[in-house]
Amino acid sequence: MPLGLILASAMLALMRAVAPGDAFLEWGWRIPFLVSVVLIVVGFVVRRTVQESPVFEEIAEAKAEQTAPVKNVFKVYGGLVVLAALTFAANNGIGYMTTGGFIQGMASRPTDQGGLGYDPVQVQLAVLGASVVWFASTLFAGWLSDRIGRKRTFLISWVILGISVFPLFPLVQSGVGGVFLGCALLALGLGFSYGPQSAWYAETFPASVRFSGVSIAYAIGAIVGGAFAPTIAQALLQSFGTTWAVVAYLFGLVLISLVATLLLRERKEIPLDIEFERSGKWADYVPGRTEEPVGTR
């Protein structure tokens, strides 16, 4: 995600410099979309060359896939799906403040259109710099979660984001430097929940329904948290006439994800193979517990 935002911000900054003003509105905005055709080729090559994980191949060989995985995911693991989705809601919602263009739009729109009137090129470069912070914090958080656990790393994210949403708009309103600083603070917090997310999701669901469980939880979290975030933020701004309404909305998302994180079980280093699931130990696995599990809740 941060690498994508880096590419997008760089491309938009370039095109706004090449085709400023009305030229960007007339034809400049089309160029990034045309260039993105290259990503289709990249995606095709990746899909053709990437190998399945050893666990997935083991499941296929043992013919242990669920015949109706989506139905079974909701029937047996519905609670886990909801909790996993909600742990992603704040990350996605706050992330969409930049990836959805809300902050860029507010900063670069002319003042007579309700914006701050900053140079659009400088705004995109500020967001690009924040994306670099996001990328670095994501890598660091992934490494850190292998040492202190997924849940603790997520909790660090919610603390950072819960604090960062309050100075966000005052910083953005202070100038282009404030746009960078405000977005960079968000990016730092986002990385701490993005870095360990894939590992925690994989460890949350047993092997036979893992693909469906992870995919559905991720999709629901993205829809609930991020899909409508820029629209909701703009509606709140227009209704209440203050950015503090947006801050309250973002902080509410953080609280929801915080509660979900506290309720979701930590399963760092749990065996991911199908035999561990069949043993009946998966449902009761807690890191550091020495007694035998009691069943398959």
CSV table of C-alpha atoms in Angstrom, one decimal:
chain,number,residue,atom,x,y,z
A,1,MET,CA,0.0,0.0,0.0
A,2,PRO,CA,2.6,2.6,0.9
A,3,LEU,CA,4.7,1.7,-2.2
A,4,GLY,CA,1.5,2.2,-4.3
A,5,LEU,CA,0.9,5.6,-2.7
A,6,ILE,CA,4.6,6.6,-3.4
A,7,LEU,CA,4.1,5.7,-7.1
A,8,ALA,CA,0.7,7.5,-7.3
A,9,SER,CA,2.0,10.6,-5.5
A,10,ALA,CA,5.1,10.8,-7.7
A,11,MET,CA,3.1,10.4,-10.9
A,12,LEU,CA,0.5,13.0,-9.9
A,13,ALA,CA,3.2,15.5,-8.8
A,14,LEU,CA,4.9,15.0,-12.2
A,15,MET,CA,1.8,15.5,-14.2
A,16,ARG,CA,0.7,18.5,-12.2
A,17,ALA,CA,4.1,20.0,-12.9
A,18,VAL,CA,4.0,19.1,-16.6
A,19,ALA,CA,0.3,20.1,-17.1
A,20,PRO,CA,-0.5,22.7,-14.4
A,21,GLY,CA,-3.9,24.4,-13.9
A,22,ASP,CA,-6.6,23.8,-16.5
A,23,ALA,CA,-4.3,21.5,-18.5
A,24,PHE,CA,-4.3,19.0,-15.7
A,25,LEU,CA,-8.1,19.0,-15.6
A,26,GLU,CA,-8.4,18.7,-19.4
A,27,TRP,CA,-5.9,16.0,-20.1
A,28,GLY,CA,-3.1,15.6,-17.5
A,29,TRP,CA,-5.1,13.5,-15.1
A,30,ARG,CA,-5.7,10.9,-17.9
A,31,ILE,CA,-2.0,10.0,-18.2
A,32,PRO,CA,-1.6,8.2,-14.9
A,33,PHE,CA,-4.6,6.0,-15.8
A,34,LEU,CA,-3.0,5.1,-19.1
A,35,VAL,CA,0.4,4.4,-17.6
A,36,SER,CA,-1.3,2.1,-15.0
A,37,VAL,CA,-1.9,-0.4,-17.8
A,38,VAL,CA,1.7,-1.5,-17.0
A,39,LEU,CA,0.4,-2.7,-13.7
A,40,ILE,CA,-1.9,-5.2,-15.5
A,41,VAL,CA,1.2,-6.8,-17.1
A,42,VAL,CA,2.9,-6.8,-13.7
A,43,GLY,CA,-0.1,-8.4,-12.0
A,44,PHE,CA,-0.3,-11.0,-14.8
A,45,VAL,CA,3.3,-12.0,-14.4
A,46,VAL,CA,3.0,-12.2,-10.6
A,47,ARG,CA,-0.1,-14.4,-10.8
A,48,ARG,CA,1.6,-16.7,-13.3
A,49,THR,CA,4.9,-17.1,-11.5
A,50,VAL,CA,4.2,-17.0,-7.8
A,51,GLN,CA,4.1,-20.3,-6.0
A,52,GLU,CA,1.5,-21.5,-3.6
A,53,SER,CA,2.5,-21.7,0.0
A,54,PRO,CA,3.6,-25.2,1.2
A,55,VAL,CA,0.6,-25.3,3.6
A,56,PHE,CA,-1.8,-24.7,0.8
A,57,GLU,CA,-0.2,-27.4,-1.4
A,58,GLU,CA,-0.4,-29.7,1.6
A,59,ILE,CA,-4.1,-29.0,2.0
A,60,ALA,CA,-4.7,-29.7,-1.7
A,61,GLU,CA,-2.7,-32.9,-1.6
A,62,ALA,CA,-4.6,-34.1,1.5
A,63,LYS,CA,-7.9,-33.0,-0.1
A,64,ALA,CA,-8.8,-31.2,3.1
A,65,GLU,CA,-10.4,-28.1,1.6
A,66,GLN,CA,-13.8,-27.3,2.9
A,67,THR,CA,-16.6,-28.0,0.3
A,68,ALA,CA,-18.4,-24.8,1.3
A,69,PRO,CA,-15.7,-22.7,2.9
A,70,VAL,CA,-17.6,-19.4,3.0
A,71,LYS,CA,-20.6,-20.9,4.6
A,72,ASN,CA,-18.4,-22.7,7.2
A,73,VAL,CA,-16.4,-19.6,7.9
A,74,PHE,CA,-19.5,-17.7,8.9
A,75,LYS,CA,-21.1,-20.6,10.7
A,76,VAL,CA,-18.1,-21.7,12.8
A,77,TYR,CA,-15.8,-18.8,12.7
A,78,GLY,CA,-18.1,-15.8,12.3
A,79,GLY,CA,-16.9,-14.2,15.5
A,80,LEU,CA,-13.3,-14.3,14.3
A,81,VAL,CA,-14.3,-12.9,10.9
A,82,VAL,CA,-16.0,-9.9,12.6
A,83,LEU,CA,-13.1,-9.2,15.1
A,84,ALA,CA,-10.5,-9.6,12.4
A,85,ALA,CA,-12.4,-7.2,10.1
A,86,LEU,CA,-12.8,-4.6,12.9
A,87,THR,CA,-9.1,-4.7,13.7
A,88,PHE,CA,-8.6,-3.5,10.1
A,89,ALA,CA,-11.3,-0.8,10.2
A,90,ALA,CA,-9.3,2.0,11.7
A,91,ASN,CA,-6.2,1.3,9.6
A,92,ASN,CA,-8.2,1.4,6.4
A,93,GLY,CA,-10.3,4.4,7.4
A,94,ILE,CA,-7.4,6.6,8.4
A,95,GLY,CA,-5.3,5.3,5.5
A,96,TYR,CA,-8.0,6.5,3.1
A,97,MET,CA,-7.4,10.0,4.3
A,98,THR,CA,-4.4,9.9,2.1
A,99,THR,CA,-4.9,7.1,-0.3
A,100,GLY,CA,-8.5,8.3,-0.9
A,101,GLY,CA,-7.2,11.8,-1.5
A,102,PHE,CA,-9.2,13.6,1.2
A,103,ILE,CA,-6.2,15.5,2.7
A,104,GLN,CA,-4.6,16.1,-0.7
A,105,GLY,CA,-7.9,17.6,-2.0
A,106,MET,CA,-8.4,19.8,1.1
A,107,ALA,CA,-4.8,21.1,0.9
A,108,SER,CA,-4.6,21.7,-2.9
A,109,ARG,CA,-8.1,23.0,-3.7
A,110,PRO,CA,-8.4,26.7,-4.3
A,111,THR,CA,-9.6,28.7,-1.3
A,112,ASP,CA,-12.7,29.9,-3.1
A,113,GLN,CA,-13.7,26.2,-3.4
A,114,GLY,CA,-13.2,25.4,0.3
A,115,GLY,CA,-9.6,24.3,0.1
A,116,LEU,CA,-6.4,25.7,1.5
A,117,GLY,CA,-4.9,26.7,-1.9
A,118,TYR,CA,-1.5,25.0,-1.5
A,119,ASP,CA,0.7,24.2,-4.5
A,120,PRO,CA,-0.7,20.8,-5.7
A,121,VAL,CA,2.8,19.6,-6.7
A,122,GLN,CA,4.2,20.3,-3.2
A,123,VAL,CA,1.2,18.6,-1.6
A,124,GLN,CA,1.8,15.5,-3.6
A,125,LEU,CA,5.5,15.5,-2.7
A,126,ALA,CA,4.5,15.9,1.0
A,127,VAL,CA,2.3,12.9,0.8
A,128,LEU,CA,5.0,11.0,-1.1
A,129,GLY,CA,7.4,11.7,1.8
A,130,ALA,CA,4.8,10.5,4.3
A,131,SER,CA,4.4,7.3,2.2
A,132,VAL,CA,8.1,6.6,2.7
A,133,VAL,CA,7.6,6.8,6.5
A,134,TRP,CA,4.6,4.4,6.1
A,135,PHE,CA,6.7,1.9,4.1
A,136,ALA,CA,9.6,2.0,6.7
A,137,SER,CA,7.2,1.7,9.7
A,138,THR,CA,5.4,-1.3,8.0
A,139,LEU,CA,8.7,-3.2,7.6
A,140,PHE,CA,9.8,-2.4,11.1
A,141,ALA,CA,6.4,-3.4,12.6
A,142,GLY,CA,6.5,-6.7,10.8
A,143,TRP,CA,9.9,-7.4,12.3
A,144,LEU,CA,8.8,-6.2,15.7
A,145,SER,CA,5.6,-8.3,15.8
A,146,ASP,CA,7.8,-11.5,15.4
A,147,ARG,CA,9.4,-10.5,18.7
A,148,ILE,CA,6.7,-8.9,20.9
A,149,GLY,CA,3.6,-10.4,19.2
A,150,ARG,CA,0.9,-9.2,16.8
A,151,LYS,CA,-1.5,-7.9,19.3
A,152,ARG,CA,1.0,-5.7,21.1
A,153,THR,CA,2.2,-4.3,17.8
A,154,PHE,CA,-1.4,-3.5,16.9
A,155,LEU,CA,-1.9,-1.8,20.2
A,156,ILE,CA,1.1,0.4,19.6
A,157,SER,CA,-0.6,1.4,16.3
A,158,TRP,CA,-3.8,2.4,17.9
A,159,VAL,CA,-2.0,4.5,20.5
A,160,ILE,CA,-0.1,6.4,17.8
A,161,LEU,CA,-3.1,6.9,15.6
A,162,GLY,CA,-5.4,7.8,18.5
A,163,ILE,CA,-3.0,10.6,19.4
A,164,SER,CA,-2.1,11.6,15.8
A,165,VAL,CA,-5.7,12.3,14.6
A,166,PHE,CA,-6.0,15.3,16.9
A,167,PRO,CA,-3.2,17.5,15.5
A,168,LEU,CA,-3.8,16.3,11.9
A,169,PHE,CA,-5.9,19.1,10.6
A,170,PRO,CA,-4.2,21.9,12.6
A,171,LEU,CA,-0.9,20.7,11.0
A,172,VAL,CA,-2.4,20.5,7.5
A,173,GLN,CA,-3.8,24.0,7.9
A,174,SER,CA,-0.4,25.3,8.9
A,175,GLY,CA,1.2,24.8,5.5
A,176,VAL,CA,2.7,22.2,3.2
A,177,GLY,CA,5.3,21.2,5.8
A,178,GLY,CA,2.4,20.5,8.1
A,179,VAL,CA,0.8,18.3,5.5
A,180,PHE,CA,3.9,16.2,5.5
A,181,LEU,CA,4.1,16.1,9.3
A,182,GLY,CA,0.5,15.3,9.8
A,183,CYS,CA,0.4,12.6,7.2
A,184,ALA,CA,3.8,11.2,8.4
A,185,LEU,CA,2.4,10.8,12.0
A,186,LEU,CA,-0.6,8.9,10.5
A,187,ALA,CA,1.8,6.8,8.4
A,188,LEU,CA,3.9,5.9,11.4
A,189,GLY,CA,0.8,4.5,13.2
A,190,LEU,CA,-0.6,2.8,10.0
A,191,GLY,CA,2.6,0.9,9.6
A,192,PHE,CA,2.3,-0.7,13.1
A,193,SER,CA,-1.0,-2.3,12.2
A,194,TYR,CA,-0.2,-3.0,8.5
A,195,GLY,CA,3.2,-4.7,9.2
A,196,PRO,CA,1.8,-7.6,11.3
A,197,GLN,CA,-1.6,-7.8,9.7
A,198,SER,CA,-1.1,-10.6,7.2
A,199,ALA,CA,0.7,-12.8,9.8
A,200,TRP,CA,-2.0,-12.3,12.4
A,201,TYR,CA,-4.8,-12.9,9.9
A,202,ALA,CA,-3.1,-16.2,8.7
A,203,GLU,CA,-2.7,-17.3,12.4
A,204,THR,CA,-6.3,-16.4,13.2
A,205,PHE,CA,-8.0,-19.0,10.9
A,206,PRO,CA,-7.3,-22.8,10.6
A,207,ALA,CA,-5.8,-24.1,7.4
A,208,SER,CA,-8.9,-25.5,5.8
A,209,VAL,CA,-10.8,-22.2,5.8
A,210,ARG,CA,-7.8,-19.8,6.0
A,211,PHE,CA,-8.1,-18.4,2.4
A,212,SER,CA,-11.8,-17.6,2.8
A,213,GLY,CA,-11.5,-16.4,6.3
A,214,VAL,CA,-8.6,-14.0,5.6
A,215,SER,CA,-10.2,-12.7,2.3
A,216,ILE,CA,-13.6,-12.1,3.8
A,217,ALA,CA,-12.2,-10.4,7.0
A,218,TYR,CA,-10.0,-8.2,4.9
A,219,ALA,CA,-12.8,-7.2,2.5
A,220,ILE,CA,-15.3,-6.5,5.3
A,221,GLY,CA,-12.7,-4.4,7.2
A,222,ALA,CA,-11.9,-2.5,4.0
A,223,ILE,CA,-15.5,-1.7,3.3
A,224,VAL,CA,-16.5,-0.8,6.9
A,225,GLY,CA,-13.4,1.2,7.6
A,226,GLY,CA,-12.1,2.7,4.3
A,227,ALA,CA,-14.4,2.5,1.4
A,228,PHE,CA,-16.6,5.3,2.5
A,229,ALA,CA,-14.2,7.2,4.7
A,230,PRO,CA,-13.5,10.1,2.4
A,231,THR,CA,-17.2,10.5,1.6
A,232,ILE,CA,-18.1,10.3,5.3
A,233,ALA,CA,-15.4,12.8,6.2
A,234,GLN,CA,-16.5,15.3,3.6
A,235,ALA,CA,-20.2,14.9,4.7
A,236,LEU,CA,-19.2,15.5,8.3
A,237,LEU,CA,-17.2,18.6,7.3
A,238,GLN,CA,-20.1,20.0,5.3
A,239,SER,CA,-22.6,19.2,8.0
A,240,PHE,CA,-20.8,20.5,11.1
A,241,GLY,CA,-18.5,23.0,9.4
A,242,THR,CA,-15.4,21.9,11.4
A,243,THR,CA,-12.7,19.4,10.9
A,244,TRP,CA,-13.1,18.3,14.5
A,245,ALA,CA,-16.1,16.3,13.4
A,246,VAL,CA,-13.8,14.3,11.1
A,247,VAL,CA,-11.4,13.9,14.0
A,248,ALA,CA,-14.2,12.4,16.2
A,249,TYR,CA,-15.1,10.0,13.4
A,250,LEU,CA,-11.4,8.8,12.9
A,251,PHE,CA,-10.9,8.5,16.7
A,252,GLY,CA,-14.1,6.4,16.9
A,253,LEU,CA,-12.7,4.0,14.3
A,254,VAL,CA,-9.5,3.7,16.4
A,255,LEU,CA,-11.6,2.9,19.5
A,256,ILE,CA,-13.5,0.2,17.6
A,257,SER,CA,-10.3,-1.4,16.3
A,258,LEU,CA,-8.7,-1.2,19.8
A,259,VAL,CA,-11.6,-3.1,21.3
A,260,ALA,CA,-11.5,-5.7,18.5
A,261,THR,CA,-7.7,-6.1,19.0
A,262,LEU,CA,-8.1,-6.7,22.7
A,263,LEU,CA,-10.7,-9.4,22.0
A,264,LEU,CA,-8.9,-11.2,19.2
A,265,ARG,CA,-6.6,-14.0,20.4
A,266,GLU,CA,-2.8,-13.8,19.9
A,267,ARG,CA,-1.5,-16.9,18.2
A,268,LYS,CA,2.0,-16.0,17.2
A,269,GLU,CA,4.1,-19.0,16.0
A,270,ILE,CA,1.1,-21.3,15.8
A,271,PRO,CA,1.6,-24.2,13.4
A,272,LEU,CA,-0.3,-23.3,10.2
A,273,ASP,CA,-0.5,-26.8,8.7
A,274,ILE,CA,-3.6,-29.0,8.3
A,275,GLU,CA,-2.3,-31.7,10.8
A,276,PHE,CA,-2.3,-29.2,13.6
A,277,GLU,CA,-5.9,-28.3,12.9
A,278,ARG,CA,-6.9,-31.9,12.7
A,279,SER,CA,-5.2,-32.6,16.1
A,280,GLY,CA,-7.8,-30.4,17.8
A,281,LYS,CA,-5.2,-28.1,19.2
A,282,TRP,CA,-5.8,-25.1,17.0
A,283,ALA,CA,-8.8,-23.6,18.7
A,284,ASP,CA,-7.2,-23.6,22.1
A,285,TYR,CA,-3.7,-22.6,21.1
A,286,VAL,CA,-2.3,-19.7,23.2
A,287,PRO,CA,1.4,-18.8,23.1
A,288,GLY,CA,3.3,-19.8,26.2
A,289,ARG,CA,0.6,-22.1,27.6
A,290,THR,CA,1.9,-25.5,28.6
A,291,GLU,CA,-1.2,-27.5,29.5
A,292,GLU,CA,-3.0,-29.6,26.9
A,293,PRO,CA,-5.8,-27.9,25.0
A,294,VAL,CA,-9.3,-29.0,26.1
A,295,GLY,CA,-11.2,-29.1,22.9
A,296,THR,CA,-12.0,-27.6,19.6
A,297,ARG,CA,-14.3,-24.6,20.4
